[in-house]
CSV table of C-alpha atoms in Angstrom, one decimal:
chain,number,residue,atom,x,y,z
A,637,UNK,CA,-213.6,-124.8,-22.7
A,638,UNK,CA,-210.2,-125.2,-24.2
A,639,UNK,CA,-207.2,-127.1,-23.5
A,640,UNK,CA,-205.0,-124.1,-23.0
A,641,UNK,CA,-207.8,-122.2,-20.7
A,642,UNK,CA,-207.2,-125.5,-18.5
A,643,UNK,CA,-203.5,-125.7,-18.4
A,644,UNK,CA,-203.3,-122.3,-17.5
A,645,UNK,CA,-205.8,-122.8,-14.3
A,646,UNK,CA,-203.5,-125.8,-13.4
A,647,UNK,CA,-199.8,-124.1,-14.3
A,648,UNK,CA,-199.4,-123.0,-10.5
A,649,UNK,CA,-198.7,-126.8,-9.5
A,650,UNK,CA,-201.2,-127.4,-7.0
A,651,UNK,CA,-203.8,-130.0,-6.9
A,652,UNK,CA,-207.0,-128.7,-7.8
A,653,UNK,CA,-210.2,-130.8,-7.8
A,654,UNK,CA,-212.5,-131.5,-10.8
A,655,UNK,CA,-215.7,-129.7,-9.1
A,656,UNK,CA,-213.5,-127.0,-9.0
A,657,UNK,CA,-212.0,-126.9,-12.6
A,658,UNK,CA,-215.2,-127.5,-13.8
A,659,UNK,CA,-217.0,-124.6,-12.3
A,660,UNK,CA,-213.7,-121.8,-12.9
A,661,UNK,CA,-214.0,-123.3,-16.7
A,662,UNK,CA,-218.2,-123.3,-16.8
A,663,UNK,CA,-217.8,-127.2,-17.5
A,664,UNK,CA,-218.8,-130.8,-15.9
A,665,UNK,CA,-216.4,-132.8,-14.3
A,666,UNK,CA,-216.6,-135.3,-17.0
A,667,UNK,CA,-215.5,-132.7,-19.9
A,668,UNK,CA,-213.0,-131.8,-17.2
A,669,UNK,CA,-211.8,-135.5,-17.4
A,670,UNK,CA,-211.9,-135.7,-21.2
A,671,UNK,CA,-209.6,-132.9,-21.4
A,672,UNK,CA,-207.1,-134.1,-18.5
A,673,UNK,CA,-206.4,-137.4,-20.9
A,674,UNK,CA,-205.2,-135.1,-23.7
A,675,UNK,CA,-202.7,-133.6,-21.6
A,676,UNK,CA,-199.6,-136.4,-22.0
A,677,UNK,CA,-200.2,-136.1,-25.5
A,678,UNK,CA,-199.3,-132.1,-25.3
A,679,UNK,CA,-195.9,-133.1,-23.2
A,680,UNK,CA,-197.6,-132.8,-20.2
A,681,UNK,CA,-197.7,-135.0,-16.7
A,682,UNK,CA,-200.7,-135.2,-14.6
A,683,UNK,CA,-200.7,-136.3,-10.6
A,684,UNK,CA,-204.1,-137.6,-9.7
A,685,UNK,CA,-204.7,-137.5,-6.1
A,686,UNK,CA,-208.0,-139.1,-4.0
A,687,UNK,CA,-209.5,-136.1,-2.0
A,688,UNK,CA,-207.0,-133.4,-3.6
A,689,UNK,CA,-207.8,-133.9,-7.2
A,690,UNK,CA,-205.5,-133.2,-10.4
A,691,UNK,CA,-202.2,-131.0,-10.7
A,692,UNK,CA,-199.5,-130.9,-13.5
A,693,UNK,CA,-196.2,-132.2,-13.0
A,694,UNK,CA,-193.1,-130.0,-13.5
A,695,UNK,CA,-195.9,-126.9,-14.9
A,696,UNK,CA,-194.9,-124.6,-17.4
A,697,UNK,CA,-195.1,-121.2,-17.4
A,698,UNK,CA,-197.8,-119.8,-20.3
A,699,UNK,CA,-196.5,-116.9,-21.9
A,700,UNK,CA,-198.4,-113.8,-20.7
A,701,UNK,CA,-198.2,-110.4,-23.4
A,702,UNK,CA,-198.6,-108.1,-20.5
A,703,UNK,CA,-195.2,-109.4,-19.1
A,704,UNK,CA,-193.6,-109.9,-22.2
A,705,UNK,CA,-194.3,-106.2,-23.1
A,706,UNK,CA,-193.0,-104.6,-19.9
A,707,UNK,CA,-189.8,-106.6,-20.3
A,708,UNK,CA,-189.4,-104.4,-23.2
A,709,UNK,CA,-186.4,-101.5,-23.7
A,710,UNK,CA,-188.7,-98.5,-24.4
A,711,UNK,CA,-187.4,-98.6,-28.4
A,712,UNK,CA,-188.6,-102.1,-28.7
A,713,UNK,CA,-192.0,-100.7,-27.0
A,714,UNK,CA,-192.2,-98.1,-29.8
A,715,UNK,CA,-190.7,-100.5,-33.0
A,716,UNK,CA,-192.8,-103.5,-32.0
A,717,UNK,CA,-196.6,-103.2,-33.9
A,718,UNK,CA,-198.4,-106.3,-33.1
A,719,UNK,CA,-197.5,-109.1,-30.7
A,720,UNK,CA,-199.8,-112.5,-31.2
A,721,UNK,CA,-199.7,-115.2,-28.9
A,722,UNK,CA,-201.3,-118.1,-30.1
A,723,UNK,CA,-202.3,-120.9,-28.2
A,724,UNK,CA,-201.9,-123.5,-31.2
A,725,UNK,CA,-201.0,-122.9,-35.0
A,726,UNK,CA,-199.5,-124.7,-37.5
A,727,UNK,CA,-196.2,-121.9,-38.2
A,728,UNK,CA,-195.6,-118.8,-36.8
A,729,UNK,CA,-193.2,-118.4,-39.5
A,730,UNK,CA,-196.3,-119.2,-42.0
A,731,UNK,CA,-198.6,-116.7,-39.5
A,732,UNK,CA,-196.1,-113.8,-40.4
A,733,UNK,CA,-195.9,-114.5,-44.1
A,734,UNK,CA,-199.7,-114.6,-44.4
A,735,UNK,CA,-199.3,-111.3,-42.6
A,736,UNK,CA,-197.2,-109.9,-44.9
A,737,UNK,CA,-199.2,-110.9,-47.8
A,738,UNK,CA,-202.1,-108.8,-46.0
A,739,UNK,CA,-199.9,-105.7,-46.1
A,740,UNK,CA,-198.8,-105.9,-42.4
A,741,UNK,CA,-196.2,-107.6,-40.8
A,742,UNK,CA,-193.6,-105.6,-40.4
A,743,UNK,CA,-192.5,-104.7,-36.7
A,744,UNK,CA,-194.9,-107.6,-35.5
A,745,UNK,CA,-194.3,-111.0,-33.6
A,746,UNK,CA,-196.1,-114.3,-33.4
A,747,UNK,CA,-195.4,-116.7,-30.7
A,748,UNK,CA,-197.5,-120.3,-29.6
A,749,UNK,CA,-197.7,-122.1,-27.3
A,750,UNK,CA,-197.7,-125.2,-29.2
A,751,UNK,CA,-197.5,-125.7,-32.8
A,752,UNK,CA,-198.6,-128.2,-35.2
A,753,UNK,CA,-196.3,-127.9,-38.4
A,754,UNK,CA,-193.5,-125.9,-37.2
A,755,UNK,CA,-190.4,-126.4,-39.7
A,756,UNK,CA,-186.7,-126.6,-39.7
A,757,UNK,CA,-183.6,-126.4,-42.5
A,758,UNK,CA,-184.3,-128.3,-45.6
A,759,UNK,CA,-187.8,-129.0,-44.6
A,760,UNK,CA,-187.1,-130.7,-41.1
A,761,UNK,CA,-190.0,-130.8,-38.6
A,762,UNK,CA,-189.5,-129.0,-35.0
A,763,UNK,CA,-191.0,-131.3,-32.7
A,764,UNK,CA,-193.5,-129.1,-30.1
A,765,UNK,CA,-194.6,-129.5,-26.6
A,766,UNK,CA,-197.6,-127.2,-25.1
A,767,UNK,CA,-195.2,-124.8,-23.2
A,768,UNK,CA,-192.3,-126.7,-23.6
A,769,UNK,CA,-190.9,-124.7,-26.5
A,770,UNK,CA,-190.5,-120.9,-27.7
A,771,UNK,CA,-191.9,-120.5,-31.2
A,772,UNK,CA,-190.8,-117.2,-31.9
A,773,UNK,CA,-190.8,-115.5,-35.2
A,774,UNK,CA,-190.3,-111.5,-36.4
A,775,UNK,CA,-191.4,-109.8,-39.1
A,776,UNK,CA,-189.8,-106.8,-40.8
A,777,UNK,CA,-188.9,-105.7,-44.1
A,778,UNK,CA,-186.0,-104.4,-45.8
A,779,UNK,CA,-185.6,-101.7,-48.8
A,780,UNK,CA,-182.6,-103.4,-50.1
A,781,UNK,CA,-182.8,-106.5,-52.0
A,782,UNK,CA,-182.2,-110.4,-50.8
A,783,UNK,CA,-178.2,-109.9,-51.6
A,784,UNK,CA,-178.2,-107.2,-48.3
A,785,UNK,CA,-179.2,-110.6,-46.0
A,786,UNK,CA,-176.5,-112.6,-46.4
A,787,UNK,CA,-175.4,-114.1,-43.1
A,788,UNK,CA,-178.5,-113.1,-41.0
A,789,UNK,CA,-179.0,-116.3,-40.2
A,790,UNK,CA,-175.9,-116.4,-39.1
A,791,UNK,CA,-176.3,-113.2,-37.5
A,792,UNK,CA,-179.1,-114.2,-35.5
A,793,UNK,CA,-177.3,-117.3,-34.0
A,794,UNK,CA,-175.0,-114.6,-32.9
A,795,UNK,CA,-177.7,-112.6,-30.6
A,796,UNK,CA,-179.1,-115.9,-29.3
A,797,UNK,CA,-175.5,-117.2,-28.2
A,798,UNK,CA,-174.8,-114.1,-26.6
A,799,UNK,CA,-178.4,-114.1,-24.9
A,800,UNK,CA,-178.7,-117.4,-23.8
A,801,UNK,CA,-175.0,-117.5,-22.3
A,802,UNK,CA,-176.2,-114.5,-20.0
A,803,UNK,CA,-178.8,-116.9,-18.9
A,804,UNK,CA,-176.3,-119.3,-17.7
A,805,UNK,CA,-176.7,-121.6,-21.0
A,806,UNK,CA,-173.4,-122.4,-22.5
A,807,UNK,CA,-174.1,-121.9,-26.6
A,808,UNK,CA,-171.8,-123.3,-29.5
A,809,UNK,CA,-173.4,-122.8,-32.9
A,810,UNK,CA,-172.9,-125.0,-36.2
A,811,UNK,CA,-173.2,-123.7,-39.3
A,812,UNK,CA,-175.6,-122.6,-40.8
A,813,UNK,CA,-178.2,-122.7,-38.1
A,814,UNK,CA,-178.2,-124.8,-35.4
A,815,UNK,CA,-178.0,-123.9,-31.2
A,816,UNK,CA,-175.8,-126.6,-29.6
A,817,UNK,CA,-175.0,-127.3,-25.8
A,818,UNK,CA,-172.9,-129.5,-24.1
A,819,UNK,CA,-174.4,-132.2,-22.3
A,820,UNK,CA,-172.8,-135.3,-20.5
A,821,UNK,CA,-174.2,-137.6,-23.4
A,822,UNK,CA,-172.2,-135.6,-25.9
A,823,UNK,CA,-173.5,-132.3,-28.2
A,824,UNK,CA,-176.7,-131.9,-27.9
A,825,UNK,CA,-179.2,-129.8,-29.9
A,826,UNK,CA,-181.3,-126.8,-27.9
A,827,UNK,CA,-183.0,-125.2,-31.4
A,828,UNK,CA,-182.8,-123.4,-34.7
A,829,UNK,CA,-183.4,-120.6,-37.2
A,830,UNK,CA,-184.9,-120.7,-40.0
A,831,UNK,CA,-185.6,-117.4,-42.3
A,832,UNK,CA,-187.6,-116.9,-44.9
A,833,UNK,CA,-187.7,-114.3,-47.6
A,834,UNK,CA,-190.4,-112.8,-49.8
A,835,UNK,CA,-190.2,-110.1,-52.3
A,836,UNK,CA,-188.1,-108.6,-55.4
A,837,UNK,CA,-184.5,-108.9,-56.0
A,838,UNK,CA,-183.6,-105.6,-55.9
A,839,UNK,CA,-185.9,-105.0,-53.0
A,840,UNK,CA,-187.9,-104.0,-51.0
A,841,UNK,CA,-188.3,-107.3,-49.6
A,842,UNK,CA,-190.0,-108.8,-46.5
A,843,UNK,CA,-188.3,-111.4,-43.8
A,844,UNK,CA,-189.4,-113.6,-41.1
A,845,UNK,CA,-187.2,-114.4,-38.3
A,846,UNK,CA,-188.0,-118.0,-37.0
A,847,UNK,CA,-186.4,-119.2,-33.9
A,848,UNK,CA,-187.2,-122.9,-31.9
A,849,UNK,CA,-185.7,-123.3,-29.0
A,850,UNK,CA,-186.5,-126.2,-26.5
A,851,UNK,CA,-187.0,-124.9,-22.7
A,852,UNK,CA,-188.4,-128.1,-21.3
A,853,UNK,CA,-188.8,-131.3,-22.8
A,854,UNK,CA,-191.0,-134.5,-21.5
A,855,UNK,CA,-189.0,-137.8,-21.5
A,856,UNK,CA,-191.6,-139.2,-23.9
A,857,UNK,CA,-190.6,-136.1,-26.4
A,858,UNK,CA,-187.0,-137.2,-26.5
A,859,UNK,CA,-187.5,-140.5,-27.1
A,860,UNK,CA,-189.5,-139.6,-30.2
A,861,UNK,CA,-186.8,-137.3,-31.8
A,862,UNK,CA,-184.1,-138.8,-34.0
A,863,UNK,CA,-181.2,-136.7,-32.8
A,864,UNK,CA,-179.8,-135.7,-29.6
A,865,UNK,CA,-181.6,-132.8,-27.7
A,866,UNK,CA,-181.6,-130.5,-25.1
A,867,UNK,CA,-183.5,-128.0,-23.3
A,868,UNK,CA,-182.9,-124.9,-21.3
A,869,UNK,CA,-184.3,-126.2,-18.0
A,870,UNK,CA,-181.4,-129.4,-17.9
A,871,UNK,CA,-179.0,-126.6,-17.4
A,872,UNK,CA,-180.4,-124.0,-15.9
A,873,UNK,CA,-183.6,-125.1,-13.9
A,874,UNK,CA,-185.2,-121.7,-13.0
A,875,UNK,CA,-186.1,-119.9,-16.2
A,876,UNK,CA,-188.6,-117.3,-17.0
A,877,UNK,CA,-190.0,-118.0,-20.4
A,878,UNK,CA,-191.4,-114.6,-21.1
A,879,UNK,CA,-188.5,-113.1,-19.6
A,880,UNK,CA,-186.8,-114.5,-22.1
A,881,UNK,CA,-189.0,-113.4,-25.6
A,882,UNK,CA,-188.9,-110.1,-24.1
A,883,UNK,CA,-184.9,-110.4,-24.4
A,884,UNK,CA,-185.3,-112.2,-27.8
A,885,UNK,CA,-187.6,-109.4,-29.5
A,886,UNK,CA,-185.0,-106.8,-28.0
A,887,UNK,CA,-181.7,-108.5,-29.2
A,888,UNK,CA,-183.9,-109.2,-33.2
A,889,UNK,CA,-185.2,-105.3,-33.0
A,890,UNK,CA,-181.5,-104.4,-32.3
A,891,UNK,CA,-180.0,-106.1,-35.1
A,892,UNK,CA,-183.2,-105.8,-37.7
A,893,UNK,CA,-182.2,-102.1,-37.1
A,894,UNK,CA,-179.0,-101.7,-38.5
A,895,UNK,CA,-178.1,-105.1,-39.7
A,896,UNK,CA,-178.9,-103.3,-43.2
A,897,UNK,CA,-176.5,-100.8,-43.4
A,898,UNK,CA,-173.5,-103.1,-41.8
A,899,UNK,CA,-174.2,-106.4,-42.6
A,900,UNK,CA,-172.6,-109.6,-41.8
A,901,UNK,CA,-169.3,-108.8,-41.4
A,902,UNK,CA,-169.8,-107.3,-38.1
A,903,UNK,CA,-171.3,-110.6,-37.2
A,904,UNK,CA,-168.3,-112.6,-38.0
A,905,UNK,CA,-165.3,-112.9,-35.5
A,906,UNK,CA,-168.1,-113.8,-32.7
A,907,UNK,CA,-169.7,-116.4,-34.4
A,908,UNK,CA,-166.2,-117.7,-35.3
A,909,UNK,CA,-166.0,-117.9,-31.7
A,910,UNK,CA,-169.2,-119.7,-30.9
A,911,UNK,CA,-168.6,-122.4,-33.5
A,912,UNK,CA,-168.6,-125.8,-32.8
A,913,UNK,CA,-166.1,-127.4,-35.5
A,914,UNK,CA,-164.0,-124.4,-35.8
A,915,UNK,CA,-161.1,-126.1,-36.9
A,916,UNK,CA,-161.8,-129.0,-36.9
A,917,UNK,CA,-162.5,-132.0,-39.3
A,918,UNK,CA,-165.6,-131.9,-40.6
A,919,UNK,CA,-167.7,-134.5,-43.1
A,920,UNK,CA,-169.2,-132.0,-46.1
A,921,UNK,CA,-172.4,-133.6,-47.4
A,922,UNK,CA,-173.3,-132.9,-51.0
A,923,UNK,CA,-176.1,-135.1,-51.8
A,924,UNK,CA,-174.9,-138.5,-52.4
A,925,UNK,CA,-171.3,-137.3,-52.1
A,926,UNK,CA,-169.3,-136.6,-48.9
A,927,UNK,CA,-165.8,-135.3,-48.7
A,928,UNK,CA,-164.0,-134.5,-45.5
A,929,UNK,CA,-162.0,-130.8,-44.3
A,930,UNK,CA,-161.1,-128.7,-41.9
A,931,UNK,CA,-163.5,-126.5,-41.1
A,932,UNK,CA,-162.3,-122.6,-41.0
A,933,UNK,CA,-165.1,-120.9,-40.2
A,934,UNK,CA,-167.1,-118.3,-42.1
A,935,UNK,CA,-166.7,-115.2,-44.3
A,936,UNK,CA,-168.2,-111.9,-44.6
A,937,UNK,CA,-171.1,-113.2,-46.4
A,938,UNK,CA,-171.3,-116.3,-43.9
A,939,UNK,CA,-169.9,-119.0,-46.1
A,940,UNK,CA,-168.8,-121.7,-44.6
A,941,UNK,CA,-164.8,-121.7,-45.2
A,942,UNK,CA,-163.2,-125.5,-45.7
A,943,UNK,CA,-159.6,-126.1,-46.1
A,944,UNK,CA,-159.7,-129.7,-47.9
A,945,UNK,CA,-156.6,-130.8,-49.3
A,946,UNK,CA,-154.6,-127.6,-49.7
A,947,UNK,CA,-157.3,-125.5,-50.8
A,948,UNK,CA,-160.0,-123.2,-49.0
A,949,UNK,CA,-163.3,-124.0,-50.3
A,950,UNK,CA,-166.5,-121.9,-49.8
A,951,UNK,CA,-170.1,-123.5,-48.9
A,952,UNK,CA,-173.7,-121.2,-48.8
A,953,UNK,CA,-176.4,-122.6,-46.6
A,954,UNK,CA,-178.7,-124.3,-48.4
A,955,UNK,CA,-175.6,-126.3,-50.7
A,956,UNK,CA,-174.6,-128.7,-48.0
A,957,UNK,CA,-175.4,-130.2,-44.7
A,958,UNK,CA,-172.0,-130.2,-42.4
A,959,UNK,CA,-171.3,-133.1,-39.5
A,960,UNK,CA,-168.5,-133.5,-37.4
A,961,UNK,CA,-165.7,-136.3,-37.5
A,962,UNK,CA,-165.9,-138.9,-34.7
């Protein structure tokens, strides 16, 4: 019996009793038990109930691959090679590199239900919740070299924005790769990207796609986090979770295809519009040193632009970290 085979039974919201958990999951009530306790530590709520039994509070909603593959457009159907859904790992960003160092990974998509060393920008942790989070990451490769890439990340903030708006979920985006949304509290953080890159110079080389993006979030969880967060479900309650990966691997499949040939540039103007400082002051960390501008927005490449005292200066990703001005 595993964890995830419970939660499952139990992700319809009604009370069921131990007898009967035990006997769906070929178990005693007592392992049943054991397995209940571990639940708050996932995220999770249980209701106990004398003469009902157990049921989650506020369930969520396992992904399922037989849904998530008949959300697909018909050319996803046909570009997509492999879709893993793992109950717990410790990346699906790492999954997909391994992958790719196997010879595969190209056209294929790892997602989990939990994870237990998923990463952020500069080595930041994403914190994860059994069901509370999409871990989604795509693999594919490229014949051109790294220098064809610039501004994917960027690019990919793009295609989430737009996705997630349709969904009712006002996006801003800071540079380089965070998902904001407005809450009553202030700015608060919904996910991230992070992309990783593997191969030769001059190409052909092999990407993976990582996105994080909170859906539902225990109070317990946010507590724990050091920065101000936000999922999906504050905004807009009702939310299908594998409705939305099927929309995420349609919108990456889209721009994998022809991000190649016109690259960043065509990105641009609507990230400019989704960005949260856009011109505004902003604090420009360097290491130890921090200097203050107004930001302009990005190039073709997806440099940040900063006007800062007279002169337009240009930032890549992985130079500086970039805060707003109280």
């Amino acid at each position: 019996m595993s964890i995830s085979d419970l939660i499952r039974l139990m992700s319809d919201g009604a009370f069921h009793s131990g007898e009967a958990l035990g006997k769906e999951m070929g178990v005693s009530r007592t392992a049943v038990w054991k397995q209940l306790r571990k639940l708050e530590g996932l995220g999770l709520s249980v209701e106990a109930a004398r003469g009902c039994g157990y049921r989650l509070i506020d369930p969520p909603e396992p992904l399922r691959g037989p849904d998530i593959v008949a959300g697909l457009s018909r050319s996803s159907r046909q570009s997509l090679r492999h879709l893993f859904i793992e109950d717990s790992i410790d990346s699906t960003n790492t999954f997909l590199l391994d992958r790719f160092a196997q010879g595969a990974g190209h056209g294929e998509v790892c997602l989990a239900e939990w994870q237990s060393a998923g990463r952020g920008r500069r080595g930041r942790s994403f914190y994860s919740e059994w069901g509370g989070n999409i871990h989604f990451s795509i693999g594919w490769q490229f014949e051109s070299g790294v220098g064809a890439l610039e501004g994917l990340s960027l690019a990919v903030g793009v295609i989430m924005a737009d996705l997630l708006s349709e969904q009712g979920v006002s996006i801003e985006l800071k540079w380089p790769n965070d998902l904001l949304v407005s809450t009553p509290s202030g700015t608060s953080k919904l996910g991230g990207i992070l992309i990783e890159v593997q191969g030769d110079t001059a190409g052909p080389c092999q990407v993976v796609i990582g996105v994080g993006v909170n859906v539902r979030l225990s109070d317990s969880g946010r507590t724990g986090i050091d920065q101000s967060v936000a999922a999906i479900t504050d905004l807009v309650p009702e939310i299908s979770r594998n409705a939305l990966v099927s929309a995420m691997i349609d919108q990456h499949v889209q721009l994998l295809e022809c991000f190649e040939a016109t690259g960043f540039a065509a990105w641009r103007d609507r990230w400019n519009r989704y960005h949260v400082y856009q011109n505004k002051m902003v604090q420009i960390h360097q290491g130890s040193t921090v200097s203050e501008g107004v930001a302009e927005g990005v190039d073709d490449t997806g440099n940040l632009i900063v006007r800062r005292n007279g002169e337009c200066m240009r930032f890549a990703g992985g130079e500086v970290s970039l805060r707003g001005c109280s």
